[in-house]
XYZ file of C-alpha atoms in Angstrom:
576
model
C 7.243 51.630 18.877
C 3.967 50.934 17.022
C 1.939 48.111 18.553
C -0.279 45.680 16.663
C -3.516 45.216 18.626
C -6.397 42.778 18.164
C -9.620 43.869 19.919
C -12.284 41.423 21.143
C -15.746 42.779 21.990
C -18.447 40.864 23.881
C -20.751 41.652 26.798
C -19.982 38.272 28.414
C -16.724 38.131 30.402
C -16.482 34.348 30.090
C -16.686 34.539 26.306
C -14.046 37.278 26.231
C -11.626 35.242 28.320
C -12.158 32.142 26.198
C -11.768 34.145 22.989
C -8.605 35.813 24.256
C -7.116 32.442 25.190
C -7.912 31.025 21.732
C -6.362 34.066 20.022
C -3.273 33.817 22.198
C -2.743 30.294 20.932
C -3.255 31.403 17.329
C -1.008 34.513 17.240
C 1.344 34.041 20.201
C 3.198 37.173 21.323
C 3.212 38.824 17.896
C 0.040 40.793 18.671
C -1.376 42.480 21.770
C -4.915 41.294 22.538
C -7.269 43.815 24.164
C -10.847 43.136 25.323
C -13.903 45.377 25.645
C -17.176 44.480 27.361
C -19.282 46.789 25.232
C -19.425 48.687 21.954
C -18.762 52.146 23.440
C -15.766 50.860 25.371
C -14.480 49.271 22.161
C -14.843 52.510 20.172
C -12.979 54.449 22.877
C -10.217 51.838 22.808
C -9.919 52.044 19.019
C -9.731 55.860 19.106
C -7.139 55.787 21.883
C -4.921 53.283 20.051
C -5.145 55.159 16.747
C -4.273 58.464 18.471
C -1.128 56.845 19.869
C -0.153 55.683 16.393
C -0.844 51.997 17.070
C -2.451 49.711 14.491
C -5.612 47.682 14.898
C -5.415 44.877 12.315
C -8.505 43.024 13.554
C -11.694 43.545 15.569
C -13.806 40.535 16.583
C -17.246 41.528 17.825
C -20.346 39.810 19.149
C -23.598 40.719 17.395
C -26.026 40.934 20.333
C -24.850 43.534 22.909
C -26.894 45.841 25.197
C -25.549 49.184 24.068
C -25.105 48.608 20.324
C -25.520 45.776 17.786
C -22.369 44.203 16.399
C -22.966 45.306 12.813
C -23.370 48.951 13.890
C -20.210 48.748 16.023
C -18.217 47.312 13.132
C -19.610 50.012 10.852
C -18.341 52.706 13.230
C -14.996 50.937 13.612
C -14.782 50.972 9.830
C -15.347 54.733 9.862
C -12.462 55.130 12.309
C -10.107 52.619 10.655
C -11.088 51.398 7.217
C -8.071 49.099 7.027
C -9.057 47.170 10.143
C -10.538 43.766 9.341
C -13.750 42.825 11.133
C -15.124 39.473 12.183
C -18.647 39.124 13.576
C -19.035 36.349 16.144
C -22.556 35.262 17.119
C -25.116 32.530 16.894
C -28.116 34.844 16.321
C -27.289 37.240 13.515
C -29.602 37.040 10.527
C -28.666 37.395 6.874
C -29.651 41.055 6.821
C -27.249 41.854 9.689
C -24.429 39.996 7.976
C -25.157 41.797 4.705
C -25.280 45.141 6.520
C -21.900 44.459 8.121
C -20.439 43.445 4.784
C -21.732 46.517 2.996
C -20.932 49.122 5.650
C -18.170 47.625 7.747
C -16.264 45.554 5.184
C -16.910 42.426 7.212
C -14.100 39.928 6.685
C -15.782 36.807 8.052
C -18.847 35.657 9.956
C -18.241 32.940 12.592
C -21.156 31.321 14.339
C -21.235 30.545 18.062
C -20.161 28.222 19.457
C -17.087 28.523 17.272
C -14.803 25.710 16.231
C -11.259 26.291 17.502
C -9.617 25.261 14.250
C -12.002 27.409 12.193
C -11.350 30.397 14.486
C -7.603 29.884 14.347
C -7.553 29.575 10.557
C -9.880 32.576 10.142
C -7.828 34.830 12.453
C -4.548 33.738 10.850
C -5.931 34.373 7.362
C -7.377 37.738 8.472
C -4.018 38.916 9.855
C -2.228 37.729 6.727
C -4.853 39.479 4.623
C -4.373 42.682 6.630
C -0.622 42.578 6.092
C -1.034 41.847 2.384
C -3.580 44.632 1.966
C -1.294 47.042 3.797
C 1.654 46.202 1.534
C -0.458 46.282 -1.597
C -1.868 49.702 -0.679
C 1.674 51.066 -0.517
C 2.959 49.459 -3.683
C 0.070 49.123 -6.128
C -1.865 52.221 -7.113
C -3.180 50.454 -10.173
C -4.957 47.845 -8.090
C -6.626 50.632 -6.133
C -7.946 52.101 -9.375
C -9.260 48.712 -10.463
C -11.040 48.316 -7.131
C -12.657 51.711 -7.625
C -13.794 50.723 -11.088
C -15.118 47.443 -9.731
C -16.968 49.282 -6.947
C -18.512 51.599 -9.554
C -19.745 48.617 -11.550
C -21.163 46.948 -8.454
C -22.962 50.180 -7.558
C -24.907 49.962 -10.819
C -26.391 46.598 -9.876
C -29.889 46.330 -8.622
C -30.010 47.277 -4.918
C -31.830 44.132 -3.805
C -29.378 41.857 -5.680
C -26.364 43.791 -4.398
C -27.191 43.071 -0.728
C -26.773 39.374 -1.272
C -24.347 39.051 -4.192
C -21.751 41.393 -2.645
C -21.049 38.600 -0.163
C -19.634 36.549 -3.011
C -18.443 38.912 -5.733
C -16.091 41.062 -3.681
C -13.750 38.149 -3.150
C -11.210 36.689 -5.501
C -12.074 33.241 -4.163
C -14.585 30.826 -5.641
C -17.584 31.232 -3.339
C -21.012 29.658 -3.228
C -23.921 28.823 -0.951
C -25.659 25.441 -0.610
C -28.709 24.237 1.220
C -28.501 21.206 3.482
C -29.311 18.893 0.552
C -26.203 20.094 -1.283
C -28.212 22.107 -3.840
C -26.304 25.148 -5.126
C -28.202 28.342 -4.284
C -25.623 30.947 -5.277
C -22.180 31.138 -6.906
C -19.968 34.215 -7.229
C -18.784 35.588 -10.527
C -15.228 34.383 -10.001
C -16.414 30.768 -9.919
C -18.735 31.294 -12.890
C -16.060 32.978 -15.004
C -13.592 30.205 -14.260
C -16.006 27.614 -15.616
C -17.295 29.779 -18.458
C -20.771 29.437 -16.938
C -23.902 31.445 -16.325
C -25.614 31.397 -12.942
C -28.585 29.616 -14.520
C -26.287 26.751 -15.577
C -25.634 25.708 -11.992
C -28.249 27.092 -9.590
C -30.704 24.475 -8.371
C -28.421 21.508 -9.122
C -26.552 19.304 -6.622
C -23.173 20.961 -6.384
C -21.293 17.741 -7.207
C -23.161 17.569 -10.530
C -22.095 21.083 -11.544
C -19.551 21.417 -14.337
C -16.557 22.234 -12.081
C -16.756 18.868 -10.318
C -17.257 16.627 -13.364
C -13.506 16.243 -13.697
C -13.886 12.679 -12.356
C -16.422 10.440 -10.566
C -13.997 10.150 -7.626
C -13.958 13.944 -7.211
C -17.756 14.059 -7.300
C -18.092 11.294 -4.714
C -15.536 12.996 -2.465
C -17.496 16.282 -2.570
C -20.812 14.551 -1.904
C -19.318 12.860 1.182
C -17.830 16.184 2.340
C -21.232 17.916 2.078
C -22.781 15.161 4.205
C -20.137 15.724 6.891
C -20.586 19.511 6.785
C -24.338 19.177 7.263
C -23.508 17.394 10.530
C -21.693 20.544 11.659
C -18.123 19.748 10.616
C -15.816 22.278 8.996
C -14.334 20.589 5.906
C -11.138 21.598 4.156
C -9.035 19.814 1.527
C -7.185 20.358 -1.756
C -8.876 19.272 -4.966
C -8.575 19.622 -8.748
C -11.616 21.107 -10.554
C -12.584 21.678 -14.163
C -12.634 25.106 -15.814
C -13.531 26.554 -19.176
C -12.114 24.709 -22.200
C -11.148 21.770 -19.963
C -8.685 23.892 -18.026
C -7.934 22.458 -14.586
C -7.053 24.251 -11.376
C -6.121 23.143 -7.870
C -8.262 24.673 -5.115
C -7.757 25.043 -1.407
C -11.399 24.131 -0.854
C -13.547 24.416 2.288
C -17.170 23.911 3.379
C -18.317 25.949 6.377
C -21.675 25.258 8.120
C -23.916 28.254 8.955
C -26.272 27.760 11.899
C -29.658 29.336 12.465
C -30.970 30.721 15.763
C -31.905 27.224 16.930
C -28.330 25.970 16.342
C -29.293 23.901 13.321
C -27.218 23.965 10.164
C -29.186 26.093 7.710
C -26.722 26.767 4.910
C -23.272 25.727 3.765
C -20.724 28.261 2.528
C -18.286 26.757 0.018
C -15.030 28.547 -0.753
C -12.145 27.726 -3.026
C -8.849 29.557 -3.361
C -6.972 28.880 -6.609
C -3.536 27.586 -5.582
C -2.551 26.289 -9.024
C 0.385 28.709 -9.297
C 1.654 27.637 -5.886
C 1.282 23.971 -6.810
C 3.095 24.533 -10.080
C 5.870 26.376 -8.255
C 6.126 23.501 -5.768
C 6.296 20.981 -8.624
C 8.955 23.031 -10.404
C 10.891 23.376 -7.159
C 10.669 19.623 -6.604
C 11.816 18.976 -10.162
C 14.698 21.413 -9.704
C 15.619 19.748 -6.407
C 15.580 16.317 -8.076
C 17.710 17.584 -10.948
C 20.118 19.183 -8.487
C 20.266 15.933 -6.507
C 20.992 13.976 -9.683
C 23.657 16.518 -10.635
C 25.268 16.186 -7.209
C 25.098 12.407 -7.535
C 26.849 12.693 -10.901
C 29.495 15.034 -9.441
C 30.068 12.629 -6.545
C 31.153 9.967 -9.053
C 34.015 12.257 -10.044
C 34.582 14.054 -6.733
C 33.806 11.804 -3.726
C 31.619 13.366 -1.040
C 34.213 12.286 1.550
C 36.772 14.439 -0.266
C 34.509 17.478 0.149
C 33.868 16.623 3.800
C 37.580 16.407 4.552
C 38.033 19.841 2.961
C 35.048 21.073 5.020
C 33.114 21.980 1.855
C 29.349 21.578 1.501
C 29.328 21.531 -2.287
C 31.653 21.081 -5.256
C 30.897 24.724 -6.056
C 32.670 25.755 -2.839
C 35.965 24.097 -3.782
C 38.766 26.473 -4.808
C 42.191 25.860 -6.288
C 44.693 25.430 -3.476
C 42.217 24.250 -0.835
C 44.052 21.729 1.335
C 44.056 19.980 4.697
C 46.675 17.934 6.539
C 45.420 14.694 8.060
C 46.597 11.259 9.071
C 45.060 8.686 6.758
C 45.636 5.201 5.429
C 46.394 4.883 1.724
C 45.599 1.738 -0.290
C 47.040 0.986 -3.736
C 45.971 -2.045 -5.772
C 46.825 -3.290 -9.247
C 46.012 -6.260 -11.502
C 48.979 -8.550 -12.146
C 50.068 -8.891 -15.800
C 47.151 -6.820 -17.060
C 49.058 -5.811 -20.205
C 49.452 -9.468 -21.216
C 45.823 -10.161 -20.318
C 44.523 -7.209 -22.369
C 46.407 -8.263 -25.508
C 43.789 -10.958 -26.090
C 40.911 -8.481 -25.711
C 39.321 -5.913 -27.993
C 39.293 -2.309 -26.667
C 35.600 -2.718 -25.816
C 36.280 -6.010 -24.019
C 39.058 -4.337 -22.051
C 36.748 -1.553 -20.873
C 34.010 -4.026 -19.981
C 36.448 -6.166 -18.018
C 37.987 -3.197 -16.160
C 34.597 -1.712 -15.241
C 33.275 -5.086 -14.095
C 36.344 -5.677 -11.932
C 36.441 -2.142 -10.481
C 32.723 -2.260 -9.635
C 33.362 -5.429 -7.646
C 36.314 -3.895 -5.768
C 34.550 -0.562 -5.146
C 32.012 -2.184 -2.808
C 34.770 -3.565 -0.572
C 36.206 -0.061 -0.158
C 32.892 1.723 0.445
C 31.665 -0.863 2.947
C 34.783 -0.203 5.030
C 34.427 3.612 5.093
C 36.967 4.246 2.354
C 36.654 6.300 -0.795
C 38.385 6.021 -4.148
C 40.698 8.943 -4.808
C 41.402 7.898 -8.378
C 41.485 5.033 -10.829
C 44.842 4.536 -12.544
C 44.037 2.317 -15.486
C 43.368 -1.023 -13.832
C 44.760 0.299 -10.532
C 42.962 1.825 -7.577
C 44.094 4.427 -5.072
C 41.802 4.665 -2.044
C 41.886 6.726 1.160
C 40.670 5.927 4.680
C 40.314 8.687 7.258
C 38.640 6.590 9.950
C 41.495 4.277 10.923
C 44.015 1.716 9.742
C 41.639 -1.168 10.482
C 39.201 0.146 7.857
C 41.915 0.071 5.191
C 43.130 -3.403 6.141
C 39.604 -4.849 6.285
C 38.935 -3.319 2.873
C 42.074 -4.973 1.460
C 41.065 -8.359 2.897
C 37.523 -7.932 1.537
C 38.937 -7.114 -1.918
C 40.820 -10.412 -1.952
C 37.760 -12.336 -0.768
C 35.632 -10.703 -3.456
C 38.349 -11.454 -6.010
C 38.139 -15.163 -5.164
C 34.394 -15.138 -5.853
C 34.976 -13.027 -8.983
C 37.470 -15.596 -10.291
C 35.079 -18.458 -9.606
C 32.491 -16.721 -11.797
C 35.095 -16.119 -14.528
C 36.031 -19.784 -14.469
C 32.416 -20.740 -15.203
C 32.719 -18.943 -18.548
C 36.184 -20.253 -19.367
C 38.143 -17.118 -18.446
C 41.494 -17.259 -16.665
C 41.742 -16.156 -13.055
C 43.342 -12.809 -12.256
C 45.610 -11.813 -9.395
C 46.017 -8.448 -7.701
C 48.498 -6.829 -5.376
C 47.544 -4.493 -2.532
C 49.802 -2.147 -0.565
C 48.650 -0.192 2.493
C 50.500 2.517 4.409
C 49.391 4.959 7.104
C 50.732 8.438 7.753
C 50.273 12.173 7.557
C 49.382 13.551 4.147
C 48.143 16.707 2.440
C 44.765 16.402 0.734
C 43.680 19.211 -1.560
C 43.272 20.591 -5.069
C 45.933 21.144 -7.704
C 45.802 22.388 -11.266
C 45.220 25.663 -13.043
C 42.501 28.199 -13.816
C 40.554 25.996 -16.217
C 41.266 22.510 -14.882
C 41.909 21.238 -11.395
C 41.823 17.933 -9.624
C 41.741 16.561 -6.114
C 44.841 14.739 -4.963
C 46.935 13.737 -1.972
C 50.614 14.524 -1.572
C 52.883 12.793 0.918
C 55.720 10.321 1.374
C 53.031 8.088 2.892
C 51.336 7.922 -0.518
C 54.585 7.098 -2.319
C 55.357 4.382 0.219
C 51.940 2.765 -0.273
C 52.535 2.705 -4.032
C 56.009 1.213 -3.486
C 54.496 -1.425 -1.224
C 51.998 -2.427 -3.910
C 54.874 -2.992 -6.347
C 56.660 -5.154 -3.728
C 53.739 -7.595 -3.822
C 54.993 -8.539 -7.299
C 58.472 -9.240 -5.973
C 57.284 -11.358 -3.045
C 54.354 -12.805 -5.014
C 51.875 -12.146 -2.191
C 48.564 -10.260 -2.489
C 48.624 -7.911 0.531
C 51.443 -5.999 2.262
C 51.362 -3.311 4.949
C 54.018 -1.166 6.606
C 54.891 -1.072 10.287
C 53.214 2.375 10.374
C 49.891 0.737 9.538
C 50.549 -2.185 11.863
C 51.182 0.221 14.772
C 47.801 1.893 14.251
C 45.678 -1.245 14.215
C 43.292 -1.504 17.174
C 44.167 -5.161 17.793
C 46.799 -6.606 15.424
C 46.292 -10.069 16.979
C 42.912 -10.286 15.245
C 44.689 -10.569 11.883
C 46.989 -13.150 10.316
C 50.218 -11.145 9.964
C 53.877 -12.039 9.543
C 57.020 -9.958 9.088
C 58.480 -10.121 5.581
C 61.390 -7.732 5.196
C 62.829 -4.295 5.742
C 63.112 -2.129 2.646
C 64.547 1.282 1.922
C 62.441 3.766 -0.011
C 64.077 6.117 -2.471
C 65.077 9.360 -0.747
C 64.799 7.907 2.779
C 67.631 6.725 5.010
C 65.559 4.581 7.383
C 64.313 1.175 6.324
C 60.581 0.411 6.511
C 59.342 -2.856 7.979
C 57.027 -4.734 5.640
C 54.401 -7.217 6.818
C 52.264 -9.706 4.919
C 48.575 -10.001 5.861
C 47.265 -13.338 4.667
C 43.659 -13.330 5.936
C 42.577 -13.093 2.310
C 44.494 -16.192 1.181
C 42.799 -19.473 0.398
C 41.854 -21.232 3.676
C 44.345 -24.075 3.124
C 47.220 -21.678 2.385
C 46.281 -19.499 5.349
C 46.273 -22.503 7.717
C 49.710 -23.633 6.520
C 51.180 -20.144 6.885
C 49.870 -19.977 10.446
C 51.252 -23.451 11.172
C 54.729 -22.513 9.860
C 54.797 -18.920 11.157
C 57.191 -19.643 14.058
C 59.645 -21.594 11.863
C 59.405 -18.891 9.175
C 60.190 -16.085 11.628
C 63.141 -18.086 13.034
C 64.449 -18.324 9.486
C 64.105 -14.572 8.994
C 65.931 -13.866 12.249
C 68.819 -16.180 11.288
C 68.924 -14.692 7.790
C 69.289 -11.162 9.121
C 71.990 -12.459 11.526
C 73.938 -13.675 8.441
C 73.406 -17.302 9.530
C 72.205 -18.214 6.053
C 72.934 -21.926 6.290
C 70.777 -22.360 9.390
C 68.171 -19.992 7.932
C 67.970 -22.091 4.762
C 67.174 -25.153 6.866
C 64.232 -23.328 8.462
C 62.868 -22.179 5.115
C 63.286 -25.692 3.735
C 61.147 -26.976 6.591
C 58.538 -24.272 5.898
C 58.376 -25.318 2.252
C 58.055 -28.968 3.173
C 54.920 -28.095 5.132
C 53.710 -25.368 2.770
C 55.189 -25.725 -0.745
C 53.193 -22.696 -2.024
C 54.838 -20.231 0.390
C 56.400 -17.868 -2.160
C 58.156 -15.725 0.448
C 59.862 -18.791 1.929
C 60.916 -19.760 -1.619
C 62.484 -16.314 -2.124
C 64.382 -16.419 1.136
C 65.618 -19.964 0.512
C 66.988 -18.788 -2.839
C 68.629 -15.817 -1.120
C 70.215 -18.118 1.457
C 71.509 -20.462 -1.221
C 72.888 -17.546 -3.203
C 74.555 -16.073 -0.112
C 76.072 -19.449 0.860
C 77.358 -19.929 -2.684
C 78.943 -16.479 -2.692
C 80.650 -17.145 0.639
C 82.044 -20.441 -0.680
C 83.441 -18.753 -3.774
C 85.055 -16.032 -1.668
C 86.545 -18.640 0.638
C 87.880 -20.533 -2.373
């Protein structure tokens, strides 16, 4: 298996160990790091690795070594492996040595000693990435190779003395320049000049922050001036910034200022570099816009297909849902409906009806969501909601709906509107949740006797003239039924079922005065129910009469008293 090897060359063991440790942090286990204590040893190592078929992406060499100078070593490494990137690491190399290494060894970077860890890490990471990119481009892009040859031919025609210096800048696709410690621009590469539509004479000798590129805004100029001041103190500066190009074109640069030290460890020059990342920034902006649009689309879909519905079907997205997807689960089902809505809507225009319905449903929706429920569907002025967490969630939602309705009616009364009443039925049981429909249209739904029973229960609230009824199935699944105000109402038979279902009234949502009176008469009321079901209608009627004396608004007691009277009357007629 081919190994990727980074070679470090220095005649000082301590430096080698420190360099190896820094590189280990930067590249981890992805690359093997070899060290050589001299140029000859390094050349032998390179030859040995290449003979074995291994790759040497990067060589980092000191400049001052006993057996051979760093620029000569890198030149010979280049002869052995032209693709290998080279970094010269020293605090004593002069400009001529750097230029020599660039011209003859294709020097990638020059890093002064002592190096800055972050600068070294970024440089090595960029060098490895550059090596990989160059390797891939060499395989895929013959045209680019031809262009490079043409560019090399043009550069060869330049004056020899100018070439030694300007090759440092013009062989890169980055914006590159050199400043003195006062921030005066000494050199700028052709890439930077072409971007601004400038000649070298337009910018050389001026403070860099006064050059055309940076006149995009006073804030940008001040930021650059402050960055130059920091770099002169020996700091490596890097940030993203927008600059001005030809014809007021703007570009975003990954911009850096790197100090260059002289032999006495004083900052002598500043190298400024800028990589145009405008395309990346635009791609990021487009991706963010797409993500926002997708989020908004999902939000819109969730208004039609609740996210809880997808979660129960174990689907991440609406796009994953298929016709026939289904799951069986125990859930609580809540049905609610506005009493006498048809009569109420007769006095409204169609627009008024829609406004009223949407206002009312918005109010009720919060009660359901806050108690971990989700709306399966709206049925005109009715609501069908599902609760997968537990029966208590459904019951608390029903109570909250009634409490919100009381506040809603108080607001309606302020504007002269009549109060509205609703009925709520809740049942708990096993049901099938899934999708039904055809090829071109499908819908989410739930199918179960538990659903039908909840709907039947909601209709019974009209008969008993109470707002909230639950079945014994729901009652049995409450965590602590004693926390609620509950009383038994009746046993009813559902169509298609032989067993009767016990029905209970929950009156926590009643007006406080009504609730107190129902609690006060609960024992008498239940005695009346027991006697009624024992056919002792005369005694039962007495109990209900007592309930109504204490609580005249108890509609269920009124119904049972009427039943008792009717039953007693029928018995008398039969006896007669």
